[in-house]
Amino acid sequence: MIYGVGTDICDLRRIAAALDRHGERFAQKVLGPNELQVFRQRSARVPARGLSYLGSRFSAKESFSKAIGLGMHMPMTWRDCEVLNAASGKPEIHLHRGLAEWFASRGLRAHVSLTDESDYAASFVVVETKD
């Protein structure tokens, strides 16, 4: 059964402006440790790929926070929600600490879809009960 649905669109120009103002500190605030490693690798090769990665993860976390009905309030935090790719390339949500406990205690499962274009990243999250 559907528990919640969330969607978000992110203007990559705003993400670029935040990176210009705050440097990597902005990425460190938004990304978990595994995501930060991918961001650095992609940025080193092609800066636009790093920007798209950061924007798509920002968008996905916004969508996830809407789908679980918490917004950006505890236990939902930027860094405790990571969106990582499986070996197949499929994006998956990985939760940590208190957010993982909160999510598991409700018997929930999340599905995420991401897309990006030159100026925008968008995401869609469906959270369902495991029953």
Tab-separated table of C-alpha atoms in Angstrom:
chain	number	residue	atom	x	y	z
A	1	MET	CA	0.000	0.000	0.000
A	2	ILE	CA	1.225	3.529	-0.784
A	3	TYR	CA	2.396	5.404	2.320
A	4	GLY	CA	3.407	8.602	0.525
A	5	VAL	CA	4.548	10.188	-2.727
A	6	GLY	CA	6.970	13.061	-3.218
A	7	THR	CA	8.297	14.936	-6.212
A	8	ASP	CA	10.738	17.791	-6.646
A	9	ILE	CA	12.438	19.808	-9.354
A	10	CYS	CA	15.734	21.548	-8.703
A	11	ASP	CA	17.197	24.430	-10.701
A	12	LEU	CA	20.843	23.480	-11.196
A	13	ARG	CA	21.762	27.143	-11.610
A	14	ARG	CA	20.791	27.688	-7.947
A	15	ILE	CA	22.922	24.707	-6.911
A	16	ALA	CA	25.841	26.133	-8.926
A	17	ALA	CA	25.389	29.503	-7.213
A	18	ALA	CA	25.422	27.832	-3.785
A	19	LEU	CA	28.620	25.986	-4.715
A	20	ASP	CA	30.172	29.252	-5.896
A	21	ARG	CA	29.250	30.979	-2.617
A	22	HIS	CA	30.073	28.197	-0.167
A	23	GLY	CA	32.426	25.865	-2.041
A	24	GLU	CA	32.440	22.197	-1.167
A	25	ARG	CA	30.935	22.970	2.262
A	26	PHE	CA	27.557	23.109	0.520
A	27	ALA	CA	28.034	19.612	-0.910
A	28	GLN	CA	29.233	18.381	2.492
A	29	LYS	CA	26.023	19.681	4.084
A	30	VAL	CA	23.739	17.972	1.556
A	31	LEU	CA	25.575	14.729	0.728
A	32	GLY	CA	26.309	11.728	2.890
A	33	PRO	CA	29.845	10.288	2.943
A	34	ASN	CA	29.298	7.803	0.104
A	35	GLU	CA	27.581	10.397	-2.072
A	36	LEU	CA	30.332	12.929	-1.380
A	37	GLN	CA	32.923	10.497	-2.716
A	38	VAL	CA	30.957	10.057	-5.974
A	39	PHE	CA	30.427	13.829	-6.220
A	40	ARG	CA	34.167	14.466	-5.933
A	41	GLN	CA	35.012	11.839	-8.548
A	42	ARG	CA	32.469	13.163	-11.037
A	43	SER	CA	33.406	16.793	-10.410
A	44	ALA	CA	37.095	16.046	-10.942
A	45	ARG	CA	36.401	14.520	-14.369
A	46	VAL	CA	33.687	16.895	-15.601
A	47	PRO	CA	32.450	19.663	-13.248
A	48	ALA	CA	28.994	19.698	-14.901
A	49	ARG	CA	28.557	16.002	-14.026
A	50	GLY	CA	29.315	16.739	-10.394
A	51	LEU	CA	26.792	19.578	-10.424
A	52	SER	CA	24.090	17.342	-11.939
A	53	TYR	CA	24.853	14.656	-9.363
A	54	LEU	CA	24.553	17.107	-6.467
A	55	GLY	CA	21.340	18.595	-7.862
A	56	SER	CA	19.705	15.228	-8.447
A	57	ARG	CA	20.547	14.097	-4.891
A	58	PHE	CA	19.262	17.381	-3.459
A	59	SER	CA	16.014	16.885	-5.388
A	60	ALA	CA	15.674	13.218	-4.360
A	61	LYS	CA	16.085	14.051	-0.675
A	62	GLU	CA	13.425	16.741	-0.963
A	63	SER	CA	11.107	14.219	-2.653
A	64	PHE	CA	11.826	11.582	-0.018
A	65	SER	CA	11.153	14.017	2.827
A	66	LYS	CA	7.776	14.839	1.257
A	67	ALA	CA	6.903	11.172	0.699
A	68	ILE	CA	7.501	10.285	4.350
A	69	GLY	CA	5.554	13.336	5.476
A	70	LEU	CA	8.285	14.912	7.603
A	71	GLY	CA	9.769	17.537	5.367
A	72	MET	CA	13.230	18.454	6.596
A	73	HIS	CA	12.474	17.782	10.261
A	74	MET	CA	14.058	15.191	12.552
A	75	PRO	CA	14.739	12.407	12.114
A	76	MET	CA	15.031	13.432	8.429
A	77	THR	CA	18.418	14.989	7.747
A	78	TRP	CA	20.319	15.608	4.528
A	79	ARG	CA	23.246	13.349	5.396
A	80	ASP	CA	21.224	10.452	6.859
A	81	CYS	CA	19.486	9.929	3.520
A	82	GLU	CA	21.783	8.857	0.683
A	83	VAL	CA	20.767	8.150	-2.898
A	84	LEU	CA	23.290	5.734	-4.363
A	85	ASN	CA	23.309	3.742	-7.568
A	86	ALA	CA	23.125	-0.050	-7.544
A	87	ALA	CA	25.560	-1.927	-9.787
A	88	SER	CA	22.846	-1.866	-12.474
A	89	GLY	CA	22.709	1.950	-12.265
A	90	LYS	CA	19.315	2.010	-10.557
A	91	PRO	CA	19.158	4.733	-7.875
A	92	GLU	CA	18.371	3.460	-4.385
A	93	ILE	CA	17.728	5.208	-1.080
A	94	HIS	CA	20.027	4.234	1.793
A	95	LEU	CA	19.174	5.521	5.261
A	96	HIS	CA	21.358	5.880	8.335
A	97	ARG	CA	21.079	6.345	12.095
A	98	GLY	CA	17.792	7.652	13.518
A	99	LEU	CA	16.166	8.037	10.118
A	100	ALA	CA	16.863	4.376	9.297
A	101	GLU	CA	15.348	3.313	12.629
A	102	TRP	CA	12.272	5.518	12.144
A	103	PHE	CA	11.736	4.204	8.612
A	104	ALA	CA	12.230	0.518	9.544
A	105	SER	CA	9.928	0.773	12.578
A	106	ARG	CA	7.099	1.665	10.207
A	107	GLY	CA	7.858	-1.189	7.805
A	108	LEU	CA	8.430	1.117	4.847
A	109	ARG	CA	10.201	0.719	1.501
A	110	ALA	CA	11.164	3.529	-0.885
A	111	HIS	CA	11.494	3.722	-4.663
A	112	VAL	CA	13.185	6.669	-6.386
A	113	SER	CA	13.479	7.907	-9.952
A	114	LEU	CA	15.876	10.682	-11.018
A	115	THR	CA	16.374	12.723	-14.161
A	116	ASP	CA	18.382	15.762	-15.135
A	117	GLU	CA	18.790	18.116	-18.068
A	118	SER	CA	21.124	21.035	-18.620
A	119	ASP	CA	19.400	23.377	-16.124
A	120	TYR	CA	17.202	21.093	-14.003
A	121	ALA	CA	17.199	17.907	-11.951
A	122	ALA	CA	13.953	16.221	-10.972
A	123	SER	CA	12.971	13.283	-8.815
A	124	PHE	CA	9.984	11.197	-7.844
A	125	VAL	CA	9.756	9.019	-4.730
A	126	VAL	CA	7.114	6.480	-3.770
A	127	VAL	CA	7.154	5.083	-0.239
A	128	GLU	CA	5.099	1.971	0.435
A	129	THR	CA	4.365	-0.280	3.344
A	130	LYS	CA	5.933	-3.715	3.120
A	131	ASP	CA	2.615	-5.458	3.857
